[in-house]
Short mmCIF file of C-alpha atoms in Angstrom, two decimals:
data_model
loop_
_atom_site.label_atom_id
_atom_site.label_comp_id
_atom_site.label_asym_id
_atom_site.label_seq_id
_atom_site.Cartn_x
_atom_site.Cartn_y
_atom_site.Cartn_z
CA MET A 40 -34.66 -12.23 7.95
CA GLU A 41 -33.22 -8.78 8.60
CA ALA A 42 -29.88 -10.31 9.58
CA LEU A 43 -29.84 -12.26 6.30
CA ILE A 44 -30.51 -9.10 4.26
CA ASN A 45 -27.81 -7.23 6.19
CA GLY A 46 -25.39 -10.07 5.49
CA LEU A 47 -26.22 -10.05 1.77
CA VAL A 48 -25.76 -6.27 1.61
CA LEU A 49 -22.32 -6.64 3.23
CA VAL A 50 -21.35 -9.38 0.75
CA LEU A 51 -22.52 -7.19 -2.17
CA GLU A 52 -20.59 -4.24 -0.80
CA THR A 53 -17.46 -6.39 -0.50
CA LEU A 54 -17.72 -7.75 -4.01
CA VAL A 55 -19.13 -4.77 -5.93
CA TYR A 56 -19.22 -1.26 -4.41
CA PRO A 57 -17.07 0.02 -2.75
CA GLY A 58 -15.25 -3.33 -2.65
CA LEU A 59 -13.55 -5.53 -5.21
CA LEU A 60 -15.18 -4.45 -8.50
CA PHE A 61 -15.06 -0.74 -7.72
CA LEU A 62 -11.40 -0.94 -6.70
CA LEU A 63 -10.64 -2.96 -9.80
CA ALA A 64 -12.27 -0.36 -12.07
CA LEU A 65 -10.57 2.49 -10.22
CA GLY A 66 -7.22 0.69 -10.32
CA LEU A 67 -7.46 0.07 -14.07
CA PHE A 68 -8.47 3.69 -14.64
CA GLY A 69 -5.60 4.88 -12.40
CA ASN A 70 -3.12 2.73 -14.33
CA TRP A 71 -4.31 4.20 -17.65
CA PHE A 72 -4.24 7.73 -16.21
CA VAL A 73 -0.66 7.43 -14.92
CA ARG A 74 0.55 5.86 -18.19
CA LYS A 75 -1.15 8.55 -20.24
CA ILE A 76 0.11 11.46 -18.13
CA VAL A 77 3.68 10.12 -18.00
CA ALA A 78 3.60 9.49 -21.76
CA ARG A 79 2.41 13.04 -22.49
CA MET A 80 5.14 14.47 -20.24
CA GLN A 81 7.72 12.43 -22.15
CA ASN A 82 6.33 13.52 -25.54
CA ARG A 83 4.78 10.12 -26.30
CA VAL A 84 1.18 9.17 -27.06
CA GLY A 85 0.78 6.44 -24.42
CA PRO A 86 -2.07 3.89 -24.57
CA TYR A 87 -4.19 4.77 -27.60
CA TYR A 88 -5.82 1.91 -29.50
CA VAL A 89 -8.03 -0.07 -27.09
CA GLY A 90 -11.11 1.96 -26.12
CA PHE A 91 -11.42 5.74 -26.03
CA HIS A 92 -7.83 7.06 -26.10
CA GLY A 93 -6.63 3.67 -24.86
CA LEU A 94 -8.84 3.73 -21.74
CA LEU A 95 -9.36 -0.03 -21.88
CA GLN A 96 -5.68 -0.87 -22.46
CA PRO A 97 -4.97 -1.93 -18.81
CA LEU A 98 -8.06 -4.17 -18.82
CA TYR A 99 -6.96 -5.69 -22.12
CA ASP A 100 -3.46 -6.31 -20.67
CA ILE A 101 -4.88 -8.09 -17.62
CA LEU A 102 -7.27 -10.23 -19.70
CA LYS A 103 -4.43 -11.13 -22.05
CA LEU A 104 -2.27 -12.23 -19.11
CA LEU A 105 -5.12 -14.29 -17.64
CA ARG A 106 -5.38 -16.19 -20.94
CA LYS A 107 -1.67 -16.90 -21.17
CA GLU A 108 -0.16 -20.10 -19.85
CA THR A 109 1.62 -19.86 -16.52
CA ILE A 110 5.19 -21.03 -17.10
CA ARG A 111 6.26 -23.42 -14.37
CA VAL A 112 9.73 -22.52 -13.18
CA GLU A 113 11.96 -24.68 -11.03
CA ARG A 114 11.87 -23.66 -7.35
CA VAL A 115 9.20 -21.01 -7.80
CA TYR A 116 6.18 -21.50 -5.52
CA ILE A 117 3.63 -19.80 -7.77
CA THR A 118 0.54 -20.96 -5.85
CA LEU A 119 1.92 -19.58 -2.59
CA ALA A 120 2.40 -16.17 -4.20
CA VAL A 121 -1.09 -16.26 -5.74
CA ILE A 122 -2.80 -17.26 -2.46
CA THR A 123 -1.04 -14.44 -0.60
CA THR A 124 -1.91 -11.95 -3.35
CA ALA A 125 -5.59 -12.99 -3.34
CA PHE A 126 -5.64 -12.68 0.48
CA VAL A 127 -4.19 -9.19 0.35
CA ILE A 128 -6.55 -8.02 -2.42
CA SER A 129 -9.47 -9.31 -0.30
CA GLY A 130 -8.17 -7.32 2.67
CA LEU A 131 -8.01 -4.16 0.59
CA ALA A 132 -11.55 -4.76 -0.74
CA VAL A 133 -12.90 -5.18 2.79
CA SER A 134 -11.01 -2.09 4.03
CA MET A 135 -13.29 0.04 1.83
CA LEU A 136 -16.26 -0.99 3.97
CA LEU A 137 -14.72 0.94 6.84
CA THR A 138 -14.85 4.24 4.91
CA PRO A 139 -17.78 6.63 4.28
CA LEU A 140 -17.89 5.48 0.63
CA SER A 141 -19.71 2.39 1.87
CA PRO A 142 -23.53 2.84 1.92
CA ARG A 143 -23.66 0.78 5.12
CA PRO A 144 -20.24 1.23 6.73
CA LEU A 145 -18.75 -0.94 9.45
CA TYR A 146 -17.39 1.06 12.35
CA ALA A 147 -16.48 0.68 15.99
CA PRO A 148 -14.44 2.68 18.49
CA GLY A 149 -10.74 2.07 17.85
CA ASP A 150 -11.31 0.46 14.44
CA PHE A 151 -8.46 2.41 12.83
CA ILE A 152 -6.21 -0.41 14.03
CA ILE A 153 -8.14 -2.86 11.80
CA TYR A 154 -7.94 -0.43 8.89
CA ILE A 155 -4.18 0.00 9.29
CA TYR A 156 -3.76 -3.77 9.56
CA LEU A 157 -5.57 -4.28 6.25
CA LEU A 158 -3.54 -1.57 4.53
CA LEU A 159 -0.23 -2.96 5.81
CA LEU A 160 -0.81 -6.29 4.04
CA PRO A 161 0.30 -5.52 0.42
CA PRO A 162 4.07 -5.47 1.09
CA ILE A 163 3.76 -8.99 2.52
CA ALA A 164 2.40 -10.27 -0.81
CA VAL A 165 5.21 -8.63 -2.77
CA ALA A 166 7.86 -9.94 -0.36
CA VAL A 167 6.37 -13.47 -0.46
CA ALA A 168 6.27 -13.34 -4.28
CA GLY A 169 9.91 -12.26 -4.32
CA PHE A 170 11.19 -14.84 -1.86
CA ALA A 171 9.04 -17.62 -3.37
CA ALA A 172 11.21 -17.53 -6.49
CA ALA A 173 14.79 -18.77 -6.56
CA ASN A 174 15.84 -16.14 -9.06
CA PRO A 175 18.60 -13.84 -7.74
CA TYR A 176 16.93 -10.75 -9.24
CA SER A 177 13.70 -11.65 -7.53
CA ILE A 178 15.32 -12.14 -4.13
CA LYS A 179 17.42 -9.00 -4.56
CA GLY A 180 14.25 -7.03 -5.38
CA ALA A 181 12.38 -8.46 -2.39
CA ALA A 182 15.33 -7.68 -0.07
CA ARG A 183 15.42 -4.08 -1.35
CA PHE A 184 11.67 -3.84 -0.92
CA LEU A 185 11.85 -5.05 2.69
CA SER A 186 14.68 -2.60 3.45
CA MET A 187 12.44 0.25 2.28
CA ILE A 188 9.37 -1.12 4.03
CA VAL A 189 11.20 -1.12 7.40
CA VAL A 190 11.22 2.69 7.13
CA ILE A 191 7.98 3.24 5.20
CA GLU A 192 5.53 1.27 7.36
CA PRO A 193 6.05 3.12 10.69
CA LEU A 194 5.69 6.42 8.80
CA PHE A 195 2.55 5.15 7.09
CA PHE A 196 1.13 4.18 10.48
CA LEU A 197 1.94 7.68 11.74
CA GLY A 198 0.29 9.23 8.67
CA ILE A 199 -3.00 7.54 9.57
CA LEU A 200 -2.64 7.99 13.33
CA VAL A 201 -2.20 11.79 13.11
CA PRO A 202 -5.60 12.70 11.56
CA VAL A 203 -7.44 9.99 13.52
CA ALA A 204 -5.91 11.17 16.83
CA ALA A 205 -6.57 14.81 15.87
CA ALA A 206 -10.22 14.04 15.01
CA SER A 207 -10.65 12.04 18.22
CA LEU A 208 -9.26 14.87 20.34
CA TYR A 209 -11.29 17.45 18.41
CA ASP A 210 -14.54 15.52 18.78
CA ALA A 211 -14.64 12.89 21.52
CA SER A 212 -17.43 10.95 19.76
CA VAL A 213 -14.94 9.91 17.03
CA GLY A 214 -13.27 7.48 19.44
CA TYR A 215 -10.43 6.48 17.09
CA SER A 216 -12.82 5.19 14.44
CA ILE A 217 -11.58 5.67 10.87
CA TYR A 218 -15.09 6.17 9.50
CA ARG A 219 -15.99 8.82 12.09
CA ALA A 220 -12.61 10.53 11.64
CA MET A 221 -13.15 10.79 7.88
CA THR A 222 -16.53 12.46 8.43
CA VAL A 223 -15.22 14.95 11.02
CA ILE A 224 -12.06 16.08 9.19
CA PRO A 225 -13.75 18.56 6.74
CA GLU A 226 -15.06 20.38 9.83
CA MET A 227 -11.53 20.53 11.29
CA TRP A 228 -10.17 22.17 8.12
CA ARG A 229 -12.75 24.97 8.46
CA ASP A 230 -12.17 25.53 12.19
CA LEU A 231 -9.13 27.80 11.88
CA ALA A 232 -9.32 28.81 15.56
CA LYS A 233 -7.87 25.43 16.55
CA PRO A 234 -4.56 24.63 14.86
CA TYR A 235 -5.47 21.03 14.04
CA TRP A 236 -5.51 22.15 10.41
CA ILE A 237 -1.74 22.77 10.63
CA ALA A 238 -1.28 19.16 11.74
CA LEU A 239 -3.46 18.01 8.85
CA LEU A 240 -1.43 20.06 6.37
CA LEU A 241 1.87 18.64 7.63
CA GLY A 242 0.42 15.12 7.78
CA LEU A 243 -0.93 15.44 4.23
CA ALA A 244 2.52 16.33 2.88
CA GLY A 245 4.13 13.52 4.90
CA LEU A 246 1.64 10.81 3.95
CA PHE A 247 1.72 11.83 0.30
CA MET A 248 5.51 11.29 0.23
CA VAL A 249 5.18 7.98 2.08
CA ASN A 250 2.48 6.80 -0.36
CA HIS A 251 4.68 7.81 -3.28
CA ALA A 252 7.43 5.54 -1.94
CA LYS A 253 5.02 2.76 -0.98
CA LEU A 254 3.60 2.67 -4.51
CA LEU A 255 7.13 2.50 -5.95
CA PHE A 256 6.75 5.58 -8.12
CA ARG A 257 10.06 7.09 -9.22
CA PRO A 258 12.40 8.02 -7.54
CA PHE A 259 11.49 5.08 -5.24
CA ASP A 260 11.17 2.29 -7.83
CA ILE A 261 14.34 0.70 -6.46
CA PRO A 262 12.90 -2.80 -5.78
CA GLU A 263 11.61 -3.27 -9.34
CA ALA A 264 14.22 -1.21 -11.26
CA GLU A 265 13.54 -2.69 -14.72
CA THR A 266 16.86 -1.74 -16.30
CA GLU A 267 18.83 -3.12 -13.38
CA ILE A 268 17.04 -6.10 -11.83
CA VAL A 269 14.27 -6.64 -14.42
CA GLU A 270 11.21 -5.96 -12.20
CA GLY A 271 12.73 -7.60 -9.10
CA PRO A 272 10.15 -9.66 -7.16
CA LEU A 273 7.93 -10.22 -10.22
CA VAL A 274 10.60 -11.45 -12.62
CA GLU A 275 9.66 -15.17 -12.56
CA TYR A 276 5.88 -14.75 -12.82
CA SER A 277 3.82 -15.09 -15.96
CA GLY A 278 0.22 -15.63 -17.02
CA ALA A 279 -2.52 -15.46 -14.39
CA ALA A 280 -0.08 -15.20 -11.47
CA TYR A 281 1.56 -12.13 -13.02
CA ALA A 282 -1.88 -10.66 -13.76
CA TYR A 283 -2.79 -10.99 -10.07
CA LEU A 284 0.41 -9.33 -8.91
CA LYS A 285 -0.20 -6.47 -11.37
CA LEU A 286 -3.81 -6.18 -10.16
CA LEU A 287 -2.62 -6.04 -6.56
CA HIS A 288 -0.42 -3.07 -7.41
CA MET A 289 -3.27 -1.25 -9.21
CA ILE A 290 -5.72 -1.89 -6.36
CA GLU A 291 -3.18 -0.81 -3.73
CA GLU A 292 -2.64 2.38 -5.71
CA SER A 293 -6.36 3.17 -5.73
CA VAL A 294 -6.77 2.39 -2.00
CA LEU A 295 -3.81 4.55 -0.97
CA VAL A 296 -4.83 7.49 -3.14
CA LEU A 297 -8.40 7.19 -1.83
CA LEU A 298 -6.94 7.17 1.70
CA ILE A 299 -5.37 10.60 1.09
CA VAL A 300 -8.60 11.89 -0.48
CA MET A 301 -10.91 10.60 2.25
CA LEU A 302 -8.70 11.15 5.29
CA TYR A 303 -6.99 14.44 4.49
CA LEU A 304 -8.74 16.14 1.57
CA GLY A 305 -12.26 16.01 2.97
CA GLY A 306 -13.50 13.19 0.72
CA PRO A 307 -16.86 14.03 -0.89
CA TYR A 308 -17.35 17.30 1.05
CA PRO A 309 -19.75 19.20 0.79
CA PHE A 310 -21.90 16.34 -0.60
CA PRO A 311 -22.75 13.08 1.17
CA ALA A 312 -20.37 10.23 0.26
CA THR A 313 -23.17 8.01 -1.00
CA SER A 314 -24.57 10.59 -3.45
CA ILE A 315 -23.56 10.72 -7.13
CA LEU A 316 -22.10 14.22 -6.70
CA GLY A 317 -20.13 13.04 -3.66
CA VAL A 318 -18.60 10.18 -5.65
CA ILE A 319 -17.76 12.58 -8.50
CA VAL A 320 -16.00 14.96 -6.08
CA VAL A 321 -14.02 12.01 -4.69
CA LEU A 322 -13.02 10.89 -8.21
CA VAL A 323 -11.90 14.40 -9.20
CA LYS A 324 -9.72 14.66 -6.09
CA TYR A 325 -8.44 11.13 -6.82
CA ALA A 326 -7.38 12.22 -10.31
CA VAL A 327 -5.66 15.35 -8.97
CA VAL A 328 -3.63 13.38 -6.40
CA LEU A 329 -2.71 10.78 -9.02
CA PHE A 330 -1.69 13.55 -11.42
CA ILE A 331 0.83 14.88 -8.87
CA HIS A 332 2.19 11.34 -8.33
CA SER A 333 2.55 10.93 -12.13
CA TRP A 334 4.23 14.30 -12.47
CA ILE A 335 6.89 13.42 -9.91
CA HIS A 336 7.19 9.93 -11.40
CA ALA A 337 7.84 11.35 -14.87
CA SER A 338 10.31 14.02 -13.82
CA THR A 339 12.68 12.27 -11.41
CA ALA A 340 15.38 9.62 -11.63
CA ARG A 341 15.75 6.56 -9.43
CA MET A 342 17.53 6.97 -6.07
CA ARG A 343 19.86 4.43 -4.54
CA ILE A 344 18.42 2.42 -1.64
CA GLU A 345 20.43 4.24 1.06
CA GLN A 346 19.50 7.63 -0.41
CA ALA A 347 15.82 6.67 -0.40
CA VAL A 348 15.96 5.46 3.23
CA ASP A 349 17.77 8.62 4.35
CA TRP A 350 15.32 10.81 2.45
CA LEU A 351 12.27 9.05 3.89
CA ILE A 352 13.52 9.39 7.45
CA SER A 353 14.55 13.03 6.94
CA TYR A 354 11.53 14.54 5.18
CA PRO A 355 8.25 12.60 5.62
CA GLY A 356 9.50 11.29 8.96
CA PHE A 357 10.17 14.81 10.20
CA LEU A 358 6.86 16.18 8.85
CA LEU A 359 4.80 13.39 10.39
CA LEU A 360 6.47 13.65 13.81
CA LEU A 361 5.99 17.41 13.67
CA SER A 362 2.29 17.01 12.84
CA LEU A 363 1.85 14.57 15.74
CA SER A 364 3.51 17.12 18.03
CA VAL A 365 1.14 19.85 16.79
CA VAL A 366 -1.87 17.64 17.57
CA LEU A 367 -0.56 16.97 21.02
CA LEU A 368 0.35 20.59 21.77
CA THR A 369 -3.04 21.80 20.55
CA TYR A 370 -4.76 19.36 22.83
CA ILE A 371 -2.62 20.26 25.87
CA LEU A 372 -2.98 24.01 25.30
CA ASN A 373 -6.74 23.68 24.86
CA ILE A 374 -6.99 21.89 28.18
CA HIS A 375 -4.84 24.27 30.20
CA PHE A 376 -5.68 27.66 28.70
CA MET B 259 -20.80 -2.67 16.96
CA ASP B 260 -17.80 -3.41 19.19
CA LEU B 261 -14.26 -3.94 17.99
CA PHE B 262 -14.19 -7.72 18.39
CA THR B 263 -17.45 -8.25 16.48
CA MET B 264 -16.03 -6.04 13.77
CA ILE B 265 -12.82 -8.10 13.54
CA LEU B 266 -15.03 -11.18 13.12
CA TYR B 267 -17.07 -9.49 10.36
CA VAL B 268 -13.96 -8.29 8.55
CA SER B 269 -12.31 -11.71 8.72
CA LEU B 270 -15.44 -13.46 7.43
CA LEU B 271 -15.96 -10.95 4.63
CA MET B 272 -12.34 -11.35 3.52
CA THR B 273 -12.97 -14.98 2.66
CA ILE B 274 -15.52 -14.08 -0.06
CA PRO B 275 -13.36 -12.06 -2.50
CA MET B 276 -10.53 -14.45 -1.77
CA ALA B 277 -12.65 -17.45 -2.81
CA VAL B 278 -13.75 -15.63 -5.98
CA LEU B 279 -10.17 -14.69 -6.89
CA MET B 280 -8.84 -18.21 -6.25
CA LEU B 281 -11.62 -19.73 -8.36
CA ILE B 282 -10.78 -17.40 -11.26
CA TYR B 283 -7.08 -18.21 -10.87
CA PHE B 284 -7.54 -21.97 -10.87
CA ALA B 285 -10.01 -21.76 -13.78
CA CYS B 286 -7.47 -19.76 -15.81
CA SER B 287 -4.39 -21.76 -14.82
CA THR B 288 -5.99 -25.14 -15.58
CA ARG B 289 -7.46 -23.97 -18.88
CA TYR B 290 -4.28 -22.33 -20.11
CA ARG B 291 -1.79 -24.79 -18.65
CA ALA B 292 1.51 -25.38 -20.46
CA LYS B 293 1.17 -28.41 -22.72
CA GLY B 294 3.68 -31.21 -23.22
CA GLY B 295 6.18 -32.73 -20.84
CA GLU B 296 9.00 -30.27 -21.29
CA ALA B 297 11.37 -29.72 -18.39
CA PRO B 298 10.79 -26.64 -16.25
CA TYR B 299 12.99 -23.64 -16.81
CA THR B 300 16.01 -23.43 -14.58
CA SER B 301 16.55 -20.43 -12.40
CA GLY B 302 18.54 -19.42 -9.35
CA LEU B 303 21.83 -20.06 -11.10
CA ASP B 304 23.64 -17.88 -8.58
CA TYR B 305 23.23 -20.61 -5.97
CA PRO B 306 25.08 -23.92 -5.86
CA ARG B 307 23.21 -26.79 -7.51
CA GLU B 308 23.26 -28.94 -4.34
CA ASP B 309 21.72 -26.07 -2.34
CA LEU B 310 18.86 -25.74 -4.81
CA SER B 311 17.95 -29.40 -4.48
CA VAL B 312 16.90 -29.26 -0.81
CA PRO B 313 14.45 -26.51 0.20
CA ASP B 314 15.85 -26.08 3.75
CA VAL B 315 19.42 -25.81 2.56
CA PHE B 316 18.31 -23.45 -0.19
CA PHE B 317 16.69 -21.01 2.22
CA TRP B 318 19.78 -21.07 4.44
CA SER B 319 21.79 -20.32 1.35
CA ILE B 320 19.64 -17.25 0.73
CA ALA B 321 20.02 -16.23 4.38
CA ARG B 322 23.82 -16.52 4.13
CA VAL B 323 23.95 -14.29 1.08
CA HIS B 324 21.32 -11.69 1.97
CA GLY B 325 21.41 -11.90 5.77
CA ARG B 326 24.94 -10.53 5.66
CA ARG B 327 23.75 -7.53 3.64
CA ILE B 328 20.93 -6.85 6.09
CA TYR B 329 23.42 -7.14 8.96
CA VAL B 330 25.78 -4.69 7.30
CA PHE B 331 22.88 -2.34 6.54
CA LEU B 332 21.70 -2.42 10.15
CA ARG B 333 25.23 -1.90 11.47
CA GLU B 334 26.00 0.95 9.07
CA LYS B 335 22.69 2.75 9.26
CA ILE B 336 21.37 2.12 12.72
CA HIS B 337 24.40 1.51 14.87
CA ASN B 338 27.72 2.42 13.35
CA GLY B 339 29.82 2.45 16.51
CA VAL B 340 29.75 6.25 16.88
CA LEU B 341 28.28 6.95 20.30
CA ASP B 342 26.76 10.23 19.19
CA ASN B 343 24.81 8.59 16.33
CA TRP B 344 23.66 5.83 18.61
CA LEU B 345 22.41 8.39 21.13
CA THR B 346 20.52 10.30 18.40
CA TRP B 347 18.90 7.10 17.17
CA MET B 348 17.85 5.95 20.64
CA MET B 349 16.59 9.41 21.58
CA SER B 350 14.51 9.67 18.42
CA TRP B 351 12.83 6.35 19.26
CA LEU B 352 12.33 7.40 22.85
CA VAL B 353 10.66 10.65 21.76
CA PHE B 354 8.48 8.75 19.30
CA LEU B 355 7.36 6.27 21.95
CA ALA B 356 6.82 9.04 24.49
CA VAL B 357 4.62 10.94 22.03
CA LEU B 358 2.61 7.79 21.28
CA VAL B 359 2.14 7.02 24.96
CA MET B 360 1.05 10.63 25.61
CA VAL B 361 -1.48 10.56 22.78
CA PHE B 362 -3.11 7.43 24.12
CA THR B 363 -2.94 8.27 27.83
CA LEU B 364 -4.18 11.84 27.45
CA MET B 365 -7.41 10.45 26.11
#
């Protein structure tokens, strides 16, 4: 009986909070927030008519797309793209169960590998969507996306490894678990005697830049470049399939911004993650991080692919390797002196 | 919970939202399907017509066009024939791997 209840709770968590429905709501809010901020910075009004100050505009857009007919295009494997997208969205929904936002979290020693695996899935869906269409723009966009991903993914891995390794070396009970690491990190920020906080600071800057590129905010919107290759991988999709690909992007955005908030910015600290105040603190930090993304997005111009790759290796790559070195040095010095 | 049980849990739980999403998709796509027997839109006009007709040939056609670009990118960016650049690249990877190995073995 108890096992059945536990199973039902896990299913509810996956589908409602902090899983699919929560991510969906957060993603739609994030989309509205970015559009509104960017519009204000460009002296426009932005979404305005649907809901309070256009708050429901992204939801309306998605519902409208779901009700539109999906145009069948020659040599475009729409179902393949939709299956992959649904798979990836499911992975992102389940990844939230590994964080302290979940009332009954799943955790095990070394589980950060599972978490990273789930968060590395979204580019696969975009690449599959791009290569599943015979349109040259689509394939060009997917090829550009993969070129960027070759650089971005190792850095993203490093951005998660640094705080998890630091937390595991700081407190041996963490044991490379993402949930335990997220609960220990606020303590590490306050412990100024040990320089793990320097590693966290460098890692925060590095992962923020990597996330900015991963989410294709300007200046890294090279794969979709509307004025050049008309949204790249998504060009041949319409109706429900396009709605799913848009939803994937919104959900990925909310998961990656939450990752920064929970892993580096202390999450709900000083409140428990499952309390109302804790969730409010998380949402405020979420909005602040998204505001900085929007600011950069609104005030920069698109780079060329080789510039973006060079930049990513030079700056976030350097910062993240430096932060890993700080973690390591701190650990060695603590042992020997 | 150990890691393998957790992988099992995560894999099983992933099937639930996926089933929900696929149901919604099929419900929407069958309800709002394009009506009439009109021919599908043509795309991929950059590729020869005979290549588009056979999937295998089509994918090789893509590989011929884009594989060359990837090859050029790899050659230009990662190994451009200058020994010094090659050494820097290999050393950076070596340092990265060494750091990773140290992090895991020092535990």
